[in-house]
Amino acid sequence: ALDRKARRLGVRYRVFVASMADIFHNKVPQEWRDEFWAMVLEFTNLDILLLTKRPQNIVKQVPEAWMVNWPKHVWLGFTAENQEEFDRRYEHVKRVPAAIRFVSMEPLLGRITLPVSAGLVLSWIIVGGESGPLAKIRPMELEHVYFMLRQCRERGIAFFMKQLDQISFRKS
């Protein structure tokens, strides 16, 4: 229904699917994944946002044809809470031919330096603090947010600040 509405109105809606799940988790049955890919291909008037903690599984779990011709309306994102996870996960995502790649840094638990290479393949970065009971235990440092914002501005990457529930201010 939403895909038809978008086509009728001539607009694109962004749809974040499986926000509390990970289609690239090893325990997701391949039959479910295959049904999901077929459904996603039908919704060409929507931007489908996929987010994973497991980008190492992408190549073996998407349809083989996608690695040659990734659907333009399917955005691929990965999570990164610190530099170690960013570096590890980015290595996998940069090899995937998705037109739009993004990172969700929620919670941002450390300073993350983006690669300086001209081949940086990120379109969008989402930043947010920890939520729920861990928010007071793992506060986000505002200095890290500003550092990421500056990098995004310098590289022309879209930046979205999602939440600032718990922030730590370090004295410099």
C-alpha positions as CSV (number, residue, x, y, z in Angstrom):
1,A,0.0,0.0,0.0
2,L,2.8,2.5,0.9
3,D,4.7,1.7,-2.3
4,R,1.5,2.4,-4.4
5,K,0.9,5.6,-2.5
6,A,4.5,6.7,-3.1
7,R,4.2,6.0,-6.8
8,R,0.8,7.8,-7.0
9,L,2.1,10.9,-5.1
10,G,5.5,10.9,-6.9
11,V,7.4,10.8,-3.6
12,R,9.9,8.5,-2.0
13,Y,9.4,7.2,1.6
14,R,12.3,5.8,3.5
15,V,11.4,2.6,5.2
16,F,13.6,1.2,7.9
17,V,12.8,-2.5,8.1
18,A,13.4,-5.0,10.9
19,S,14.5,-2.3,13.3
20,M,14.7,-4.8,16.1
21,A,16.1,-7.6,14.0
22,D,19.0,-8.3,11.7
23,I,18.3,-9.9,8.4
24,F,21.9,-10.9,8.2
25,H,21.9,-12.8,11.4
26,N,23.1,-16.4,10.9
27,K,20.0,-17.8,12.7
28,V,17.6,-16.3,10.2
29,P,16.4,-19.1,7.9
30,Q,17.5,-18.6,4.3
31,E,13.9,-19.3,3.2
32,W,12.7,-16.2,5.1
33,R,15.6,-14.2,3.7
34,D,14.7,-15.3,0.2
35,E,11.1,-14.2,0.7
36,F,12.3,-10.9,2.1
37,W,14.6,-10.2,-0.9
38,A,11.7,-11.0,-3.3
39,M,9.4,-8.6,-1.4
40,V,12.0,-5.8,-1.2
41,L,12.4,-6.0,-5.0
42,E,8.7,-5.3,-5.5
43,F,8.8,-2.0,-3.5
44,T,10.8,0.1,-6.0
45,N,9.0,3.4,-5.0
46,L,10.4,3.1,-1.5
47,D,13.9,3.5,-0.1
48,I,14.4,0.3,1.9
49,L,16.9,0.8,4.7
50,L,18.7,-2.3,6.0
51,L,20.9,-2.1,9.1
52,T,23.2,-4.8,10.3
53,K,25.8,-5.6,13.0
54,R,26.9,-8.5,10.8
55,P,28.2,-7.1,7.4
56,Q,30.5,-10.0,7.1
57,N,27.4,-12.1,6.1
58,I,26.1,-9.8,3.4
59,V,27.9,-11.3,0.4
60,K,26.8,-14.8,1.2
61,Q,23.2,-14.0,2.2
62,V,21.9,-11.6,-0.5
63,P,20.9,-12.8,-3.9
64,E,24.0,-13.4,-6.0
65,A,22.8,-10.9,-8.7
66,W,22.8,-8.1,-6.1
67,M,26.6,-8.2,-5.9
68,V,26.7,-7.2,-9.5
69,N,23.6,-5.0,-9.7
70,W,22.5,-3.9,-6.2
71,P,18.9,-2.6,-6.2
72,K,19.2,1.3,-6.2
73,H,16.3,1.6,-3.7
74,V,18.0,-0.6,-1.1
75,W,20.2,1.3,1.3
76,L,22.8,-0.6,3.3
77,G,23.8,0.4,6.8
78,F,26.0,-1.0,9.6
79,T,26.4,-0.2,13.2
80,A,29.6,1.1,14.8
81,E,29.9,2.2,18.4
82,N,33.7,2.7,18.4
83,Q,36.7,2.8,16.1
84,E,37.4,-0.9,16.3
85,E,33.9,-1.9,15.2
86,F,33.8,0.8,12.5
87,D,37.0,-0.4,11.0
88,R,36.0,-4.1,11.1
89,R,32.5,-3.6,9.7
90,Y,33.4,-0.9,7.1
91,E,35.8,-3.3,5.4
92,H,32.9,-5.5,4.5
93,V,30.4,-2.8,3.6
94,K,32.7,-0.9,1.3
95,R,32.9,-4.0,-0.9
96,V,29.1,-4.1,-1.4
97,P,27.9,-2.2,-4.5
98,A,25.0,-0.5,-2.7
99,A,24.4,3.1,-4.1
100,I,23.7,4.4,-0.5
101,R,25.7,3.1,2.4
102,F,25.3,4.5,5.9
103,V,26.5,4.1,9.5
104,S,24.4,4.1,12.7
105,M,26.7,5.2,15.5
106,E,24.2,4.5,18.3
107,P,25.5,4.6,20.9
108,L,28.6,6.5,19.9
109,L,31.0,5.2,22.6
110,G,34.3,6.5,21.4
111,R,35.9,8.9,18.9
112,I,35.7,7.5,15.4
113,T,38.0,8.7,12.6
114,L,36.7,8.2,9.1
115,P,39.1,6.9,6.5
116,V,40.8,9.7,4.6
117,S,41.0,7.9,1.3
118,A,39.2,9.3,-1.7
119,G,37.3,6.0,-1.9
120,L,35.1,6.6,1.2
121,V,31.8,5.1,0.3
122,L,29.4,6.5,3.0
123,S,26.4,8.8,2.2
124,W,24.9,9.2,5.7
125,I,26.0,9.0,9.3
126,I,23.5,8.7,12.2
127,V,24.8,9.5,15.7
128,G,23.1,9.0,19.0
129,G,23.7,8.3,22.6
130,E,22.9,5.2,24.6
131,S,19.3,4.8,25.6
132,G,17.6,2.8,28.3
133,P,19.2,1.6,31.6
134,L,22.8,1.7,30.1
135,A,22.5,5.4,29.3
136,K,24.0,6.6,32.6
137,I,26.7,3.9,32.6
138,R,27.8,4.6,29.0
139,P,27.3,8.3,28.3
140,M,28.3,9.7,24.9
141,E,30.9,12.4,24.9
142,L,29.8,15.5,23.1
143,E,33.4,16.0,21.8
144,H,33.0,12.8,19.8
145,V,29.8,14.1,18.3
146,Y,31.4,17.4,17.2
147,F,34.4,15.5,15.8
148,M,32.1,13.3,13.6
149,L,30.0,16.3,12.5
150,R,33.2,18.1,11.3
151,Q,34.3,15.1,9.4
152,C,30.9,14.7,7.7
153,R,30.9,18.4,6.7
154,E,34.4,18.2,5.3
155,R,33.5,15.1,3.2
156,G,29.9,16.0,2.2
157,I,28.4,13.2,4.2
158,A,24.8,13.7,5.5
159,F,24.7,13.8,9.3
160,F,21.8,13.1,11.5
161,M,21.8,13.5,15.3
162,K,19.2,11.2,16.7
163,Q,19.3,11.5,20.5
164,L,21.3,13.2,23.3
165,D,19.8,11.5,26.4
166,Q,23.1,11.2,28.4
167,I,26.1,13.3,27.5
168,S,29.5,13.5,29.1
169,F,31.4,16.8,29.0
170,R,35.1,16.3,29.4
171,K,37.1,19.3,30.5
172,S,39.9,19.9,28.0
